[in-house]
Amino acid sequence: GGEASSDASPAEPSNSATETLRVLRAHGFPPAVAVALVGLDRVAAKKKASVKNAVSVTVLAALQIPADRPKFVPFDAFTERADLVRVACEQRAAQPPWRSRRAYVLAERASLVEEKAPAVVGPAPAFDAVAASTATVTVEGYVRGCALVADQLLHLPGIGDFPVSRVEAADAPRVCGADGRRGDHGSDYSMELGGAGGAIIAVPSERVERAVRENVPDALAGEQTWPTEEEMAEAE
């Protein structure tokens, strides 16, 4: 939700709101999303329609959902707040379709190692801007959904899709208190690693999915030939 303003032009969400919405999109929205309109009663009656339209444009652009899913509810009077609570309680979480077809990782930690770009062998690329270096991202966490397959591309939210080098078994972290014992000992604790990790579980095979960055155009796809005299006669 957000505070309504007399300015009827769409606004951009803050950086923190953008990061929060990115996480929410990854987890999936319910079939209907309730949007609280705070301060709408302070807007002039002749401007309420334009203000609600501006809020709608901002919300749809930020959430990236169809226009029929958000429900805009005023949030000033007690009865209006009760209506928003009722709408929220009636919602049922909808699991995103990709969760039933792909694996996803609840990341605990990540690291990045920059590398030099390999030498390009073959004809020159079709584009001029070529990255001067590459990087290897190591993500450690818990796999959810389907089994993690090294042949599929891994999507990093807000960055893109990338190939997987290998899948390894990581050491399971355990919580230790100040006295060194495992378990819940309040806020004074540390994370330690236990178990035998590092075993390779999966590596890419010959059926690995390629990260296609640019469609190669077919020079003959749009070719047109001049019609023959017979074809022109048939058209007449």
PDB file of C-alpha atoms in Angstrom:
ATOM      1  CA  GLY A   1       0.000   0.000   0.000  1.00  0.00           C
ATOM      2  CA  GLY A   2       1.011   3.609  -0.242  1.00  0.00           C
ATOM      3  CA  GLU A   3      -0.088   7.119   0.534  1.00  0.00           C
ATOM      4  CA  ALA A   4      -2.224   8.788  -2.087  1.00  0.00           C
ATOM      5  CA  SER A   5      -1.059  12.149  -3.371  1.00  0.00           C
ATOM      6  CA  SER A   6      -2.814  14.950  -5.200  1.00  0.00           C
ATOM      7  CA  ASP A   7      -0.247  14.539  -7.967  1.00  0.00           C
ATOM      8  CA  ALA A   8      -1.916  12.396 -10.634  1.00  0.00           C
ATOM      9  CA  SER A   9       1.318  11.402 -12.384  1.00  0.00           C
ATOM     10  CA  PRO A  10       2.690   7.848 -11.910  1.00  0.00           C
ATOM     11  CA  ALA A  11       5.535   7.520  -9.424  1.00  0.00           C
ATOM     12  CA  GLU A  12       8.497   5.182  -9.249  1.00  0.00           C
ATOM     13  CA  PRO A  13       8.938   2.945  -6.161  1.00  0.00           C
ATOM     14  CA  SER A  14      11.975   3.452  -3.960  1.00  0.00           C
ATOM     15  CA  ASN A  15      15.029   1.216  -4.180  1.00  0.00           C
ATOM     16  CA  SER A  16      14.054  -0.702  -1.042  1.00  0.00           C
ATOM     17  CA  ALA A  17      10.515  -1.201  -2.350  1.00  0.00           C
ATOM     18  CA  THR A  18      11.879  -2.412  -5.689  1.00  0.00           C
ATOM     19  CA  GLU A  19      14.072  -5.016  -3.963  1.00  0.00           C
ATOM     20  CA  THR A  20      11.133  -6.161  -1.808  1.00  0.00           C
ATOM     21  CA  LEU A  21       8.844  -6.514  -4.823  1.00  0.00           C
ATOM     22  CA  ARG A  22      11.520  -8.498  -6.648  1.00  0.00           C
ATOM     23  CA  VAL A  23      11.603 -11.018  -3.791  1.00  0.00           C
ATOM     24  CA  LEU A  24       7.796 -11.182  -3.651  1.00  0.00           C
ATOM     25  CA  ARG A  25       7.586 -11.827  -7.393  1.00  0.00           C
ATOM     26  CA  ALA A  26      10.027 -14.706  -7.010  1.00  0.00           C
ATOM     27  CA  HIS A  27       7.851 -16.299  -4.329  1.00  0.00           C
ATOM     28  CA  GLY A  28       4.608 -15.650  -6.234  1.00  0.00           C
ATOM     29  CA  PHE A  29       1.584 -13.433  -5.636  1.00  0.00           C
ATOM     30  CA  PRO A  30      -1.919 -14.655  -4.695  1.00  0.00           C
ATOM     31  CA  PRO A  31      -4.659 -14.582  -7.371  1.00  0.00           C
ATOM     32  CA  ALA A  32      -5.810 -11.163  -6.127  1.00  0.00           C
ATOM     33  CA  VAL A  33      -3.495  -8.553  -4.581  1.00  0.00           C
ATOM     34  CA  ALA A  34      -4.985  -6.035  -2.145  1.00  0.00           C
ATOM     35  CA  VAL A  35      -3.531  -2.533  -2.485  1.00  0.00           C
ATOM     36  CA  ALA A  36      -4.169  -0.081   0.368  1.00  0.00           C
ATOM     37  CA  LEU A  37      -4.836   3.520  -0.663  1.00  0.00           C
ATOM     38  CA  VAL A  38      -3.759   5.666   2.282  1.00  0.00           C
ATOM     39  CA  GLY A  39      -4.744   9.328   2.323  1.00  0.00           C
ATOM     40  CA  LEU A  40      -7.318   9.112  -0.460  1.00  0.00           C
ATOM     41  CA  ASP A  41      -9.870  10.976   1.683  1.00  0.00           C
ATOM     42  CA  ARG A  42      -7.609  14.038   1.620  1.00  0.00           C
ATOM     43  CA  VAL A  43      -7.680  14.185  -2.184  1.00  0.00           C
ATOM     44  CA  ALA A  44     -10.230  16.440  -3.873  1.00  0.00           C
ATOM     45  CA  ALA A  45     -13.237  14.561  -5.230  1.00  0.00           C
ATOM     46  CA  LYS A  46     -12.594  15.651  -8.819  1.00  0.00           C
ATOM     47  CA  LYS A  47      -9.013  14.329  -8.629  1.00  0.00           C
ATOM     48  CA  LYS A  48      -9.679  10.964  -6.967  1.00  0.00           C
ATOM     49  CA  ALA A  49     -10.239   9.134 -10.256  1.00  0.00           C
ATOM     50  CA  SER A  50      -6.999  10.428 -11.796  1.00  0.00           C
ATOM     51  CA  VAL A  51      -5.042   9.688  -8.613  1.00  0.00           C
ATOM     52  CA  LYS A  52      -6.353   6.106  -8.460  1.00  0.00           C
ATOM     53  CA  ASN A  53      -5.457   5.677 -12.129  1.00  0.00           C
ATOM     54  CA  ALA A  54      -1.901   6.912 -11.468  1.00  0.00           C
ATOM     55  CA  VAL A  55      -1.580   4.532  -8.512  1.00  0.00           C
ATOM     56  CA  SER A  56      -2.867   1.688 -10.700  1.00  0.00           C
ATOM     57  CA  VAL A  57      -0.230   2.388 -13.363  1.00  0.00           C
ATOM     58  CA  THR A  58       2.531   2.463 -10.734  1.00  0.00           C
ATOM     59  CA  VAL A  59       1.372  -0.739  -9.030  1.00  0.00           C
ATOM     60  CA  LEU A  60       0.975  -2.701 -12.272  1.00  0.00           C
ATOM     61  CA  ALA A  61       4.429  -1.624 -13.454  1.00  0.00           C
ATOM     62  CA  ALA A  62       6.013  -2.524 -10.109  1.00  0.00           C
ATOM     63  CA  LEU A  63       4.263  -5.858  -9.538  1.00  0.00           C
ATOM     64  CA  GLN A  64       4.269  -6.918 -13.214  1.00  0.00           C
ATOM     65  CA  ILE A  65       0.882  -8.651 -12.907  1.00  0.00           C
ATOM     66  CA  PRO A  66      -2.310  -8.486 -15.035  1.00  0.00           C
ATOM     67  CA  ALA A  67      -4.613  -5.509 -14.541  1.00  0.00           C
ATOM     68  CA  ASP A  68      -7.466  -7.639 -13.173  1.00  0.00           C
ATOM     69  CA  ARG A  69      -5.503  -9.007 -10.197  1.00  0.00           C
ATOM     70  CA  PRO A  70      -4.913  -5.983  -7.906  1.00  0.00           C
ATOM     71  CA  LYS A  71      -7.835  -4.751  -5.781  1.00  0.00           C
ATOM     72  CA  PHE A  72      -7.500  -1.127  -4.717  1.00  0.00           C
ATOM     73  CA  VAL A  73      -9.071  -0.567  -1.307  1.00  0.00           C
ATOM     74  CA  PRO A  74      -9.216   2.784   0.567  1.00  0.00           C
ATOM     75  CA  PHE A  75      -7.446   2.572   3.910  1.00  0.00           C
ATOM     76  CA  ASP A  76      -8.516   5.613   5.926  1.00  0.00           C
ATOM     77  CA  ALA A  77     -11.765   4.827   7.804  1.00  0.00           C
ATOM     78  CA  PHE A  78     -12.139   1.895  10.194  1.00  0.00           C
ATOM     79  CA  THR A  79     -14.630   0.132   7.920  1.00  0.00           C
ATOM     80  CA  GLU A  80     -12.247   0.514   4.972  1.00  0.00           C
ATOM     81  CA  ARG A  81      -9.419  -1.073   6.948  1.00  0.00           C
ATOM     82  CA  ALA A  82     -11.739  -3.905   7.952  1.00  0.00           C
ATOM     83  CA  ASP A  83     -12.552  -4.482   4.273  1.00  0.00           C
ATOM     84  CA  LEU A  84      -8.834  -4.731   3.461  1.00  0.00           C
ATOM     85  CA  VAL A  85      -8.322  -7.280   6.245  1.00  0.00           C
ATOM     86  CA  ARG A  86     -11.270  -9.281   4.914  1.00  0.00           C
ATOM     87  CA  VAL A  87      -9.861  -9.236   1.374  1.00  0.00           C
ATOM     88  CA  ALA A  88      -6.443 -10.339   2.647  1.00  0.00           C
ATOM     89  CA  CYS A  89      -7.925 -13.169   4.744  1.00  0.00           C
ATOM     90  CA  GLU A  90      -9.891 -14.511   1.775  1.00  0.00           C
ATOM     91  CA  GLN A  91      -6.779 -14.923  -0.359  1.00  0.00           C
ATOM     92  CA  ARG A  92      -5.153 -18.268  -1.003  1.00  0.00           C
ATOM     93  CA  ALA A  93      -1.517 -18.526  -1.957  1.00  0.00           C
ATOM     94  CA  ALA A  94      -0.994 -19.517  -5.579  1.00  0.00           C
ATOM     95  CA  GLN A  95       2.163 -21.471  -6.285  1.00  0.00           C
ATOM     96  CA  PRO A  96       4.000 -20.159  -9.351  1.00  0.00           C
ATOM     97  CA  PRO A  97       3.943 -22.686 -12.229  1.00  0.00           C
ATOM     98  CA  TRP A  98       7.735 -22.710 -12.495  1.00  0.00           C
ATOM     99  CA  ARG A  99       8.041 -24.249  -9.018  1.00  0.00           C
ATOM    100  CA  SER A 100       6.487 -27.502 -10.219  1.00  0.00           C
ATOM    101  CA  ARG A 101       8.838 -27.699 -13.225  1.00  0.00           C
ATOM    102  CA  ARG A 102      12.132 -26.332 -11.965  1.00  0.00           C
ATOM    103  CA  ALA A 103      14.256 -26.346  -8.837  1.00  0.00           C
ATOM    104  CA  TYR A 104      14.978 -23.211  -6.850  1.00  0.00           C
ATOM    105  CA  VAL A 105      17.546 -22.440  -4.183  1.00  0.00           C
ATOM    106  CA  LEU A 106      17.011 -20.673  -0.866  1.00  0.00           C
ATOM    107  CA  ALA A 107      20.435 -19.078  -0.753  1.00  0.00           C
ATOM    108  CA  GLU A 108      22.343 -18.805   2.517  1.00  0.00           C
ATOM    109  CA  ARG A 109      25.465 -17.218   1.081  1.00  0.00           C
ATOM    110  CA  ALA A 110      26.977 -16.353  -2.287  1.00  0.00           C
ATOM    111  CA  SER A 111      30.389 -15.391  -3.621  1.00  0.00           C
ATOM    112  CA  LEU A 112      31.684 -14.042  -6.925  1.00  0.00           C
ATOM    113  CA  VAL A 113      35.052 -14.657  -8.558  1.00  0.00           C
ATOM    114  CA  GLU A 114      35.975 -12.602 -11.623  1.00  0.00           C
ATOM    115  CA  GLU A 115      37.762 -14.339 -14.461  1.00  0.00           C
ATOM    116  CA  LYS A 116      39.354 -13.308 -17.728  1.00  0.00           C
ATOM    117  CA  ALA A 117      37.252 -13.805 -20.810  1.00  0.00           C
ATOM    118  CA  PRO A 118      38.362 -16.747 -22.966  1.00  0.00           C
ATOM    119  CA  ALA A 119      39.765 -16.068 -26.405  1.00  0.00           C
ATOM    120  CA  VAL A 120      37.094 -15.932 -29.111  1.00  0.00           C
ATOM    121  CA  VAL A 121      37.670 -18.628 -31.726  1.00  0.00           C
ATOM    122  CA  GLY A 122      35.935 -18.380 -35.080  1.00  0.00           C
ATOM    123  CA  PRO A 123      34.232 -15.548 -36.967  1.00  0.00           C
ATOM    124  CA  ALA A 124      33.682 -12.187 -35.349  1.00  0.00           C
ATOM    125  CA  PRO A 125      30.497 -11.869 -33.268  1.00  0.00           C
ATOM    126  CA  ALA A 126      27.453 -10.123 -34.686  1.00  0.00           C
ATOM    127  CA  PHE A 127      27.637  -7.420 -32.043  1.00  0.00           C
ATOM    128  CA  ASP A 128      30.361  -4.967 -31.084  1.00  0.00           C
ATOM    129  CA  ALA A 129      29.965  -4.801 -27.302  1.00  0.00           C
ATOM    130  CA  VAL A 130      31.687  -7.869 -25.842  1.00  0.00           C
ATOM    131  CA  ALA A 131      32.247  -8.296 -22.105  1.00  0.00           C
ATOM    132  CA  ALA A 132      35.905  -7.920 -21.207  1.00  0.00           C
ATOM    133  CA  SER A 133      35.665 -10.406 -18.339  1.00  0.00           C
ATOM    134  CA  THR A 134      33.419 -13.096 -16.945  1.00  0.00           C
ATOM    135  CA  ALA A 135      32.658 -14.208 -13.392  1.00  0.00           C
ATOM    136  CA  THR A 136      31.808 -17.402 -11.560  1.00  0.00           C
ATOM    137  CA  VAL A 137      29.050 -17.116  -8.956  1.00  0.00           C
ATOM    138  CA  THR A 138      28.935 -19.716  -6.192  1.00  0.00           C
ATOM    139  CA  VAL A 139      25.572 -20.000  -4.426  1.00  0.00           C
ATOM    140  CA  GLU A 140      25.178 -22.090  -1.278  1.00  0.00           C
ATOM    141  CA  GLY A 141      21.754 -22.881   0.107  1.00  0.00           C
ATOM    142  CA  TYR A 142      18.844 -25.289   0.249  1.00  0.00           C
ATOM    143  CA  VAL A 143      17.293 -26.769  -2.906  1.00  0.00           C
ATOM    144  CA  ARG A 144      13.509 -26.755  -3.034  1.00  0.00           C
ATOM    145  CA  GLY A 145      11.022 -27.995  -5.626  1.00  0.00           C
ATOM    146  CA  CYS A 146      12.418 -30.450  -8.162  1.00  0.00           C
ATOM    147  CA  ALA A 147      15.925 -31.843  -8.195  1.00  0.00           C
ATOM    148  CA  LEU A 148      18.556 -29.361  -9.317  1.00  0.00           C
ATOM    149  CA  VAL A 149      19.747 -30.345 -12.801  1.00  0.00           C
ATOM    150  CA  ALA A 150      23.052 -29.069 -14.138  1.00  0.00           C
ATOM    151  CA  ASP A 151      21.718 -29.108 -17.713  1.00  0.00           C
ATOM    152  CA  GLN A 152      19.220 -26.317 -17.016  1.00  0.00           C
ATOM    153  CA  LEU A 153      20.046 -22.641 -16.862  1.00  0.00           C
ATOM    154  CA  LEU A 154      20.074 -21.007 -13.447  1.00  0.00           C
ATOM    155  CA  HIS A 155      18.129 -17.744 -13.162  1.00  0.00           C
ATOM    156  CA  LEU A 156      19.528 -15.010 -10.935  1.00  0.00           C
ATOM    157  CA  PRO A 157      16.677 -12.551 -10.165  1.00  0.00           C
ATOM    158  CA  GLY A 158      17.288  -9.187 -11.728  1.00  0.00           C
ATOM    159  CA  ILE A 159      20.393 -10.365 -13.615  1.00  0.00           C
ATOM    160  CA  GLY A 160      19.557 -13.135 -16.086  1.00  0.00           C
ATOM    161  CA  ASP A 161      19.949 -16.826 -16.952  1.00  0.00           C
ATOM    162  CA  PHE A 162      23.323 -18.538 -16.757  1.00  0.00           C
ATOM    163  CA  PRO A 163      24.724 -22.051 -17.281  1.00  0.00           C
ATOM    164  CA  VAL A 164      25.628 -24.257 -14.303  1.00  0.00           C
ATOM    165  CA  SER A 165      29.207 -25.450 -13.969  1.00  0.00           C
ATOM    166  CA  ARG A 166      28.462 -28.169 -11.411  1.00  0.00           C
ATOM    167  CA  VAL A 167      26.269 -29.018  -8.424  1.00  0.00           C
ATOM    168  CA  GLU A 168      28.050 -29.940  -5.210  1.00  0.00           C
ATOM    169  CA  ALA A 169      26.869 -31.121  -1.804  1.00  0.00           C
ATOM    170  CA  ALA A 170      27.454 -28.364   0.743  1.00  0.00           C
ATOM    171  CA  ASP A 171      28.149 -28.708   4.448  1.00  0.00           C
ATOM    172  CA  ALA A 172      25.008 -28.239   6.528  1.00  0.00           C
ATOM    173  CA  PRO A 173      25.389 -25.243   8.883  1.00  0.00           C
ATOM    174  CA  ARG A 174      24.592 -25.715  12.561  1.00  0.00           C
ATOM    175  CA  VAL A 175      23.910 -23.128  15.242  1.00  0.00           C
ATOM    176  CA  CYS A 176      26.246 -23.128  18.236  1.00  0.00           C
ATOM    177  CA  GLY A 177      25.784 -21.080  21.376  1.00  0.00           C
ATOM    178  CA  ALA A 178      28.375 -19.136  23.289  1.00  0.00           C
ATOM    179  CA  ASP A 179      29.170 -22.261  25.320  1.00  0.00           C
ATOM    180  CA  GLY A 180      29.924 -24.231  22.143  1.00  0.00           C
ATOM    181  CA  ARG A 181      26.881 -26.477  22.392  1.00  0.00           C
ATOM    182  CA  ARG A 182      24.377 -26.868  19.572  1.00  0.00           C
ATOM    183  CA  GLY A 183      20.869 -25.554  19.957  1.00  0.00           C
ATOM    184  CA  ASP A 184      19.097 -22.287  20.715  1.00  0.00           C
ATOM    185  CA  HIS A 185      21.079 -20.256  23.234  1.00  0.00           C
ATOM    186  CA  GLY A 186      19.636 -16.822  22.607  1.00  0.00           C
ATOM    187  CA  SER A 187      21.124 -14.132  20.403  1.00  0.00           C
ATOM    188  CA  ASP A 188      24.754 -14.994  21.206  1.00  0.00           C
ATOM    189  CA  TYR A 189      25.450 -17.737  18.684  1.00  0.00           C
ATOM    190  CA  SER A 190      27.662 -18.521  15.724  1.00  0.00           C
ATOM    191  CA  MET A 191      27.354 -20.590  12.543  1.00  0.00           C
ATOM    192  CA  GLU A 192      29.576 -23.601  12.048  1.00  0.00           C
ATOM    193  CA  LEU A 193      29.768 -26.119   9.238  1.00  0.00           C
ATOM    194  CA  GLY A 194      29.322 -29.810   9.823  1.00  0.00           C
ATOM    195  CA  GLY A 195      29.246 -32.870   7.630  1.00  0.00           C
ATOM    196  CA  ALA A 196      31.171 -33.933   4.575  1.00  0.00           C
ATOM    197  CA  GLY A 197      30.582 -31.496   1.734  1.00  0.00           C
ATOM    198  CA  GLY A 198      32.169 -30.955  -1.637  1.00  0.00           C
ATOM    199  CA  ALA A 199      30.948 -34.126  -3.318  1.00  0.00           C
ATOM    200  CA  ILE A 200      29.925 -33.449  -6.931  1.00  0.00           C
ATOM    201  CA  ILE A 201      26.271 -34.350  -7.463  1.00  0.00           C
ATOM    202  CA  ALA A 202      25.706 -33.317 -11.080  1.00  0.00           C
ATOM    203  CA  VAL A 203      27.640 -31.883 -14.018  1.00  0.00           C
ATOM    204  CA  PRO A 204      26.364 -30.662 -17.391  1.00  0.00           C
ATOM    205  CA  SER A 205      25.850 -33.339 -20.052  1.00  0.00           C
ATOM    206  CA  GLU A 206      25.619 -33.172 -23.837  1.00  0.00           C
ATOM    207  CA  ARG A 207      21.986 -32.029 -23.499  1.00  0.00           C
ATOM    208  CA  VAL A 208      22.920 -28.890 -21.599  1.00  0.00           C
ATOM    209  CA  GLU A 209      20.717 -25.872 -22.270  1.00  0.00           C
ATOM    210  CA  ARG A 210      22.568 -23.066 -24.007  1.00  0.00           C
ATOM    211  CA  ALA A 211      22.344 -19.459 -22.864  1.00  0.00           C
ATOM    212  CA  VAL A 212      21.295 -17.783 -26.108  1.00  0.00           C
ATOM    213  CA  ARG A 213      21.833 -14.038 -25.817  1.00  0.00           C
ATOM    214  CA  GLU A 214      20.903 -12.950 -29.343  1.00  0.00           C
ATOM    215  CA  ASN A 215      18.773 -14.414 -32.082  1.00  0.00           C
ATOM    216  CA  VAL A 216      20.748 -14.880 -35.286  1.00  0.00           C
ATOM    217  CA  PRO A 217      18.668 -13.350 -38.083  1.00  0.00           C
ATOM    218  CA  ASP A 218      18.027 -15.298 -41.265  1.00  0.00           C
ATOM    219  CA  ALA A 219      18.982 -13.139 -44.217  1.00  0.00           C
ATOM    220  CA  LEU A 220      16.576 -15.036 -46.481  1.00  0.00           C
ATOM    221  CA  ALA A 221      13.613 -15.070 -44.097  1.00  0.00           C
ATOM    222  CA  GLY A 222      12.100 -11.849 -45.456  1.00  0.00           C
ATOM    223  CA  GLU A 223      13.130 -12.292 -49.071  1.00  0.00           C
ATOM    224  CA  GLN A 224      10.479 -11.362 -51.635  1.00  0.00           C
ATOM    225  CA  THR A 225      10.512 -12.181 -55.344  1.00  0.00           C
ATOM    226  CA  TRP A 226       8.809 -10.298 -58.144  1.00  0.00           C
ATOM    227  CA  PRO A 227       5.642 -12.151 -59.237  1.00  0.00           C
ATOM    228  CA  THR A 228       5.659 -13.825 -62.617  1.00  0.00           C
ATOM    229  CA  GLU A 229       3.291 -12.836 -65.424  1.00  0.00           C
ATOM    230  CA  GLU A 230       1.148 -15.934 -64.768  1.00  0.00           C
ATOM    231  CA  GLU A 231       0.747 -15.024 -61.095  1.00  0.00           C
ATOM    232  CA  MET A 232      -0.177 -11.459 -61.991  1.00  0.00           C
ATOM    233  CA  ALA A 233      -2.721 -12.722 -64.496  1.00  0.00           C
ATOM    234  CA  GLU A 234      -4.276 -15.011 -61.885  1.00  0.00           C
ATOM    235  CA  ALA A 235      -4.465 -12.133 -59.417  1.00  0.00           C
ATOM    236  CA  GLU A 236      -6.359 -10.013 -61.930  1.00  0.00           C
TER     237      GLU A 236
END
